[in-house]
PDB file of C-alpha atoms in Angstrom:
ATOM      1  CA  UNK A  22      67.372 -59.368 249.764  1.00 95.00           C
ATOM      2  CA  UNK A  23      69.736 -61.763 248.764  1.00 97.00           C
ATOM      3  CA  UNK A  24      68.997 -65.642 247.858  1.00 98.00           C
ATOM      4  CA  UNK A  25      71.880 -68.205 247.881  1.00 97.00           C
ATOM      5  CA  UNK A  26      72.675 -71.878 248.115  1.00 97.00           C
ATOM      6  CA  UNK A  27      74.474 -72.319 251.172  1.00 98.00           C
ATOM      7  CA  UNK A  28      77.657 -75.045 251.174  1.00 97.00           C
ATOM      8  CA  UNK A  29      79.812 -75.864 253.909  1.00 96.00           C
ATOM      9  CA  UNK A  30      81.616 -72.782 253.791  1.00 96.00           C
ATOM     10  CA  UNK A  31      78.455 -70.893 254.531  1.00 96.00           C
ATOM     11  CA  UNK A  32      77.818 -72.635 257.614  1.00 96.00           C
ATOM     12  CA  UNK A  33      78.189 -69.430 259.679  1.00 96.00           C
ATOM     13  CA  UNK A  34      75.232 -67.276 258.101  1.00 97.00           C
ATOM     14  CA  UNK A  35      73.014 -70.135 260.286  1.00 98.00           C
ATOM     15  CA  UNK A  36      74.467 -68.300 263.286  1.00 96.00           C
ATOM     16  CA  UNK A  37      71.901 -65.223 262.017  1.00 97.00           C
ATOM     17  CA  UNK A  38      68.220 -66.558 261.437  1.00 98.00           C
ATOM     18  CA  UNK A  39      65.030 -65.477 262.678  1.00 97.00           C
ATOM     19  CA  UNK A  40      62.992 -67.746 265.229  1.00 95.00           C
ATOM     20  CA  UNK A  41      61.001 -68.638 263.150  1.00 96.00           C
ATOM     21  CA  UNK A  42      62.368 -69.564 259.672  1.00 98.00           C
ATOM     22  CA  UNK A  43      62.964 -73.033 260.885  1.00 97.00           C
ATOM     23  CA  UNK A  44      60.789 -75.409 263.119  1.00 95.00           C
ATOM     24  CA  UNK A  45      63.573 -75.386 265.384  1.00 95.00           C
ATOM     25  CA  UNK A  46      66.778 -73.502 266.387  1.00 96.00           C
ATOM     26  CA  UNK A  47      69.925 -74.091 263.930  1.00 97.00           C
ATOM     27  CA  UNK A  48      72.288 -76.805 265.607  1.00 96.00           C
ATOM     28  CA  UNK A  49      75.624 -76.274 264.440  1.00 96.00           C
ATOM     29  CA  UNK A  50      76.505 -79.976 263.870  1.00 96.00           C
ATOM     30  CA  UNK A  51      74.158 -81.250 262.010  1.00 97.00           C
ATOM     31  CA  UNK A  52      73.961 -77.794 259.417  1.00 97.00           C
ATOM     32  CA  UNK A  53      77.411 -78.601 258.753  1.00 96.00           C
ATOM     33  CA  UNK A  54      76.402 -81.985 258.118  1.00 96.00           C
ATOM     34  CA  UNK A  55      73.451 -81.208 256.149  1.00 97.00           C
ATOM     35  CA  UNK A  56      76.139 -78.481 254.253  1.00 98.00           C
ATOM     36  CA  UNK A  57      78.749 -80.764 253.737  1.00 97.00           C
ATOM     37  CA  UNK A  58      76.686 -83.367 250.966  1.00 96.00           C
ATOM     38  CA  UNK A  59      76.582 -82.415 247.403  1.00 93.00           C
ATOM     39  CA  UNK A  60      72.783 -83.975 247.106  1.00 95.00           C
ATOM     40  CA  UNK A  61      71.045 -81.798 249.852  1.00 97.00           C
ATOM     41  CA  UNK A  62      70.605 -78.444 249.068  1.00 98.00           C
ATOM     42  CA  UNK A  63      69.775 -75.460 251.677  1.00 98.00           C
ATOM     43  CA  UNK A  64      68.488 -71.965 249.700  1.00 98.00           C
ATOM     44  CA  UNK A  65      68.121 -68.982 252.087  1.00 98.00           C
ATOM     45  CA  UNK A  66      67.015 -65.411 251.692  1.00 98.00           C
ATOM     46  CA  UNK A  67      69.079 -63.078 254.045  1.00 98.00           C
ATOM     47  CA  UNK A  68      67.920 -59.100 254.556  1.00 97.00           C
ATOM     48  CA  UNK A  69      70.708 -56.859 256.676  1.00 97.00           C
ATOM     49  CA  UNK A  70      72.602 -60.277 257.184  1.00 96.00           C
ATOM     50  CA  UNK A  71      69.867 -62.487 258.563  1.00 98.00           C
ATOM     51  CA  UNK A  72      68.543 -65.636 257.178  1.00 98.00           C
ATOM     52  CA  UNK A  73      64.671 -64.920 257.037  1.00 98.00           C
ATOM     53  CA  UNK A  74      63.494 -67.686 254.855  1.00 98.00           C
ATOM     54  CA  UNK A  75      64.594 -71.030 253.692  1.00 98.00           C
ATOM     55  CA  UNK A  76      63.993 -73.778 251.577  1.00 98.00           C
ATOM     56  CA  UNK A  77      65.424 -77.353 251.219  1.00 98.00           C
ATOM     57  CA  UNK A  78      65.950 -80.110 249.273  1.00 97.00           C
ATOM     58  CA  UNK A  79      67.468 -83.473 248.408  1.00 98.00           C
ATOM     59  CA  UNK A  80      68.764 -85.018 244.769  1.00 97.00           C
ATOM     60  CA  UNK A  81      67.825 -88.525 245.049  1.00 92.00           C
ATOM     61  CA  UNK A  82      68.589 -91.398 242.678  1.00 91.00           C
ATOM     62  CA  UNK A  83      66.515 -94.233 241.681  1.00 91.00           C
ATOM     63  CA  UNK A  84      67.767 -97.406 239.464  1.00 95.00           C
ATOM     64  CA  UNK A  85      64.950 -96.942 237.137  1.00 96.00           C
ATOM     65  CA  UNK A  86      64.569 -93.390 237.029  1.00 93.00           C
ATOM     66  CA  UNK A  87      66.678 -89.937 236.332  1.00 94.00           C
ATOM     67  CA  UNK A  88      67.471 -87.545 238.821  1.00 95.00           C
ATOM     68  CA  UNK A  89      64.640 -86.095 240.767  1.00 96.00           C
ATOM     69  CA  UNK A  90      64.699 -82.836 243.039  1.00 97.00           C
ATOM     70  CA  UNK A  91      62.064 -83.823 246.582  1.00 96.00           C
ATOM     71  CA  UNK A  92      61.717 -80.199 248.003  1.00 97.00           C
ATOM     72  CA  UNK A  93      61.527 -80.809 251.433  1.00 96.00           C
ATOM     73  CA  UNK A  94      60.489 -77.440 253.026  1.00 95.00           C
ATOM     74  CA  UNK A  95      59.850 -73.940 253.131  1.00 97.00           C
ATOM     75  CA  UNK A  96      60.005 -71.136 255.328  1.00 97.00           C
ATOM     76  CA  UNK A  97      59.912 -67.797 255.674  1.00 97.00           C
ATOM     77  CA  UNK A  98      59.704 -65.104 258.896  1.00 97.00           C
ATOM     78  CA  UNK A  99      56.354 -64.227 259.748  1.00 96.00           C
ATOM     79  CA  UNK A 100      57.679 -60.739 259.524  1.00 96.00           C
ATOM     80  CA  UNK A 101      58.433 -61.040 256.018  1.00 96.00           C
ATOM     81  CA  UNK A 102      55.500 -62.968 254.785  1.00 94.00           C
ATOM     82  CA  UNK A 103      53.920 -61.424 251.386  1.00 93.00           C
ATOM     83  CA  UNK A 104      57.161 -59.930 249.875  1.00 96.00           C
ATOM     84  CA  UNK A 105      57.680 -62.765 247.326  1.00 96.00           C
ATOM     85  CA  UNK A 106      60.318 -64.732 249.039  1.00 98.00           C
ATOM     86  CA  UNK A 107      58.770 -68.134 249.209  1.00 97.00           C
ATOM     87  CA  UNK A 108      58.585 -67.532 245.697  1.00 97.00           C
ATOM     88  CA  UNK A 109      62.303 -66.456 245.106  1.00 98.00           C
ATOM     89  CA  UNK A 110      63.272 -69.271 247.121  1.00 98.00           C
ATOM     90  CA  UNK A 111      61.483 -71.812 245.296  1.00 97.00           C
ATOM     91  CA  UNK A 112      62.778 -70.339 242.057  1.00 97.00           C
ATOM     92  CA  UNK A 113      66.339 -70.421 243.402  1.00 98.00           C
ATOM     93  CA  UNK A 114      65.858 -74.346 244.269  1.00 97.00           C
ATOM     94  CA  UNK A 115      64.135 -75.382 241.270  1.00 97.00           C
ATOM     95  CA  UNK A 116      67.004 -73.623 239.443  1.00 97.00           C
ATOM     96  CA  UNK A 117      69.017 -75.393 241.282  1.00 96.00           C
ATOM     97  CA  UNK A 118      68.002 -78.888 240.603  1.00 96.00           C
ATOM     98  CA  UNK A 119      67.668 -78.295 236.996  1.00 96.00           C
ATOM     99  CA  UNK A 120      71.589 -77.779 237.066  1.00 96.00           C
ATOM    100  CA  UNK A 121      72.299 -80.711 239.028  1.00 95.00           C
ATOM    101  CA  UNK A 122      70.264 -82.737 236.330  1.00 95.00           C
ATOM    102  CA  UNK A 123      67.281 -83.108 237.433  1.00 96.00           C
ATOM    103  CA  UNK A 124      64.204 -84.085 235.808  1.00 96.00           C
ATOM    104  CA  UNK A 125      61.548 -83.736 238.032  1.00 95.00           C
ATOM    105  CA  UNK A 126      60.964 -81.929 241.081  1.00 96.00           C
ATOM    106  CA  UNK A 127      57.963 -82.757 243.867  1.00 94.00           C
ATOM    107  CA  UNK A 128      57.169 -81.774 247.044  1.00 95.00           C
ATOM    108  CA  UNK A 129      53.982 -82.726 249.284  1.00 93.00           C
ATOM    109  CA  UNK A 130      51.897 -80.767 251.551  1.00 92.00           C
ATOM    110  CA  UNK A 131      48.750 -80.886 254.239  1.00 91.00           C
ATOM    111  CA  UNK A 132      45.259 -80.148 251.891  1.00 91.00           C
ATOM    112  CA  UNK A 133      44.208 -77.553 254.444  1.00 93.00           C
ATOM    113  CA  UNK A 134      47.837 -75.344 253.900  1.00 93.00           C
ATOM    114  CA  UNK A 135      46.803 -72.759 251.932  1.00 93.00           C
ATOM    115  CA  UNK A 136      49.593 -70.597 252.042  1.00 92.00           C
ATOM    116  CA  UNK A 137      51.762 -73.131 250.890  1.00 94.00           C
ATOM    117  CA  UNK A 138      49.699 -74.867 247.844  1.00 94.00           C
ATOM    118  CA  UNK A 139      48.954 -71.284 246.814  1.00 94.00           C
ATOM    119  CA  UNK A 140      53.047 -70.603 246.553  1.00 94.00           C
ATOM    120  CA  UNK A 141      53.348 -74.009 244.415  1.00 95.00           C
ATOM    121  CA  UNK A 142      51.077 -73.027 242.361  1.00 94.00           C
ATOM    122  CA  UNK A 143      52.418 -69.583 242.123  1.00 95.00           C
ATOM    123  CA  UNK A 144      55.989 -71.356 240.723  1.00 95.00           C
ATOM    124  CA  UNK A 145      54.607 -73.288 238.503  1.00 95.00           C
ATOM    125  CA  UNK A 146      53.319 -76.384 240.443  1.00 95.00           C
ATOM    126  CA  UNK A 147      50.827 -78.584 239.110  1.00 93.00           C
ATOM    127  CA  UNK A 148      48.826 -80.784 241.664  1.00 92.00           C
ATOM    128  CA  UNK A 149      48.117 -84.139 241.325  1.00 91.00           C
ATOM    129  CA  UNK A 150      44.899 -85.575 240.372  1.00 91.00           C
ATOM    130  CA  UNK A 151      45.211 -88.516 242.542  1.00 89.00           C
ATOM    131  CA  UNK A 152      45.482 -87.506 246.134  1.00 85.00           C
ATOM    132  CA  UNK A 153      48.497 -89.427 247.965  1.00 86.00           C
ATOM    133  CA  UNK A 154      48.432 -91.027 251.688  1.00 87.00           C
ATOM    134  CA  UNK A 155      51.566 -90.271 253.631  1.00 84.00           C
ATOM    135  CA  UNK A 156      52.704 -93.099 256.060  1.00 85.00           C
ATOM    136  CA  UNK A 157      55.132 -92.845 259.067  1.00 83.00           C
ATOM    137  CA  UNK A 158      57.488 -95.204 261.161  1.00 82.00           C
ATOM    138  CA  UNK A 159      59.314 -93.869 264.512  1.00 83.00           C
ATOM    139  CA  UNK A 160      62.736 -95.494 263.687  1.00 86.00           C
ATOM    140  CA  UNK A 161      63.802 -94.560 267.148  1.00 84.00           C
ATOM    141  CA  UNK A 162      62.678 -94.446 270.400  1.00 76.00           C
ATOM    142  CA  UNK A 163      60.073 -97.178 272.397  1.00 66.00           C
ATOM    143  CA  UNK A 164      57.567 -97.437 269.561  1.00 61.00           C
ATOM    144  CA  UNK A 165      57.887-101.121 267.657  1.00 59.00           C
ATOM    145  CA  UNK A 166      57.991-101.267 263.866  1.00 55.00           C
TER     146      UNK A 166
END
């Protein structure tokens, strides 16, 4: 297995990923987007030369705060569940953000996903005593503000 950042010269290991790593399938335009900016970072985990897990991530700067690491998702094949790659890849993007300066990283999930608080906790996560509320807006579409 190998785990790697992916940059914009990467771009063409997304032409190789199982169904299911992402929610979606890869569109070319916007990975190269997504590639091409220093303060989003893409970690995958490739076996024989396919992507079969993922996790991502994004740098963001405050005006009255250092450098913090929001970990955006992770995902890994169904078919290679269990093998420590969540794990890996979490390691790999924590790693990653601690280079870059960081000083905090954070990441939120549902209560009920189990597989994915237990891998947090498994790298070190802490939770939260206070539980959060997550709020939405549709910025596009027919829905008003």
């Amino acid at each position: 297995m190998e785990i790697r950042r992916l940059t914009a010269a990467d771009a063409a290991l997304l032409d190789h990923v199982d169904d299911d790593v992402f929610d979606g399938p890869v569109q070319p335009a916007l990975a190269a987007q997504l590639l091409s900016r220093p303060d989003h970072l893409l970690v995958v985990a490739r076996v024989d030369g396919v992507v079969v897990g993922m996790a991502s991530g994004v740098i963001y700067l405050h005006p009255d705060k250092p450098l913090q690491l929001f970990i955006n998702e992770v995902g890994v094949s169904a078919r290679m569940e269990g093998r420590g790659i969540g794990k890996a890849l979490m390691q790999s993007l924590l790693q990653h953000g601690r280079d870059l300066g960081c000083v905090e990283a954070w990441v939120a999930t549902e209560t009920d996903n189990t597989r994915a608080r237990a891998l947090y906790a498994k790298v070190g996560g802490r939770q939260e005593p206070e539980p959060a509320v997550v709020y939405v807006w549709p910025l596009q579409g027919d829905k008003p503000l």
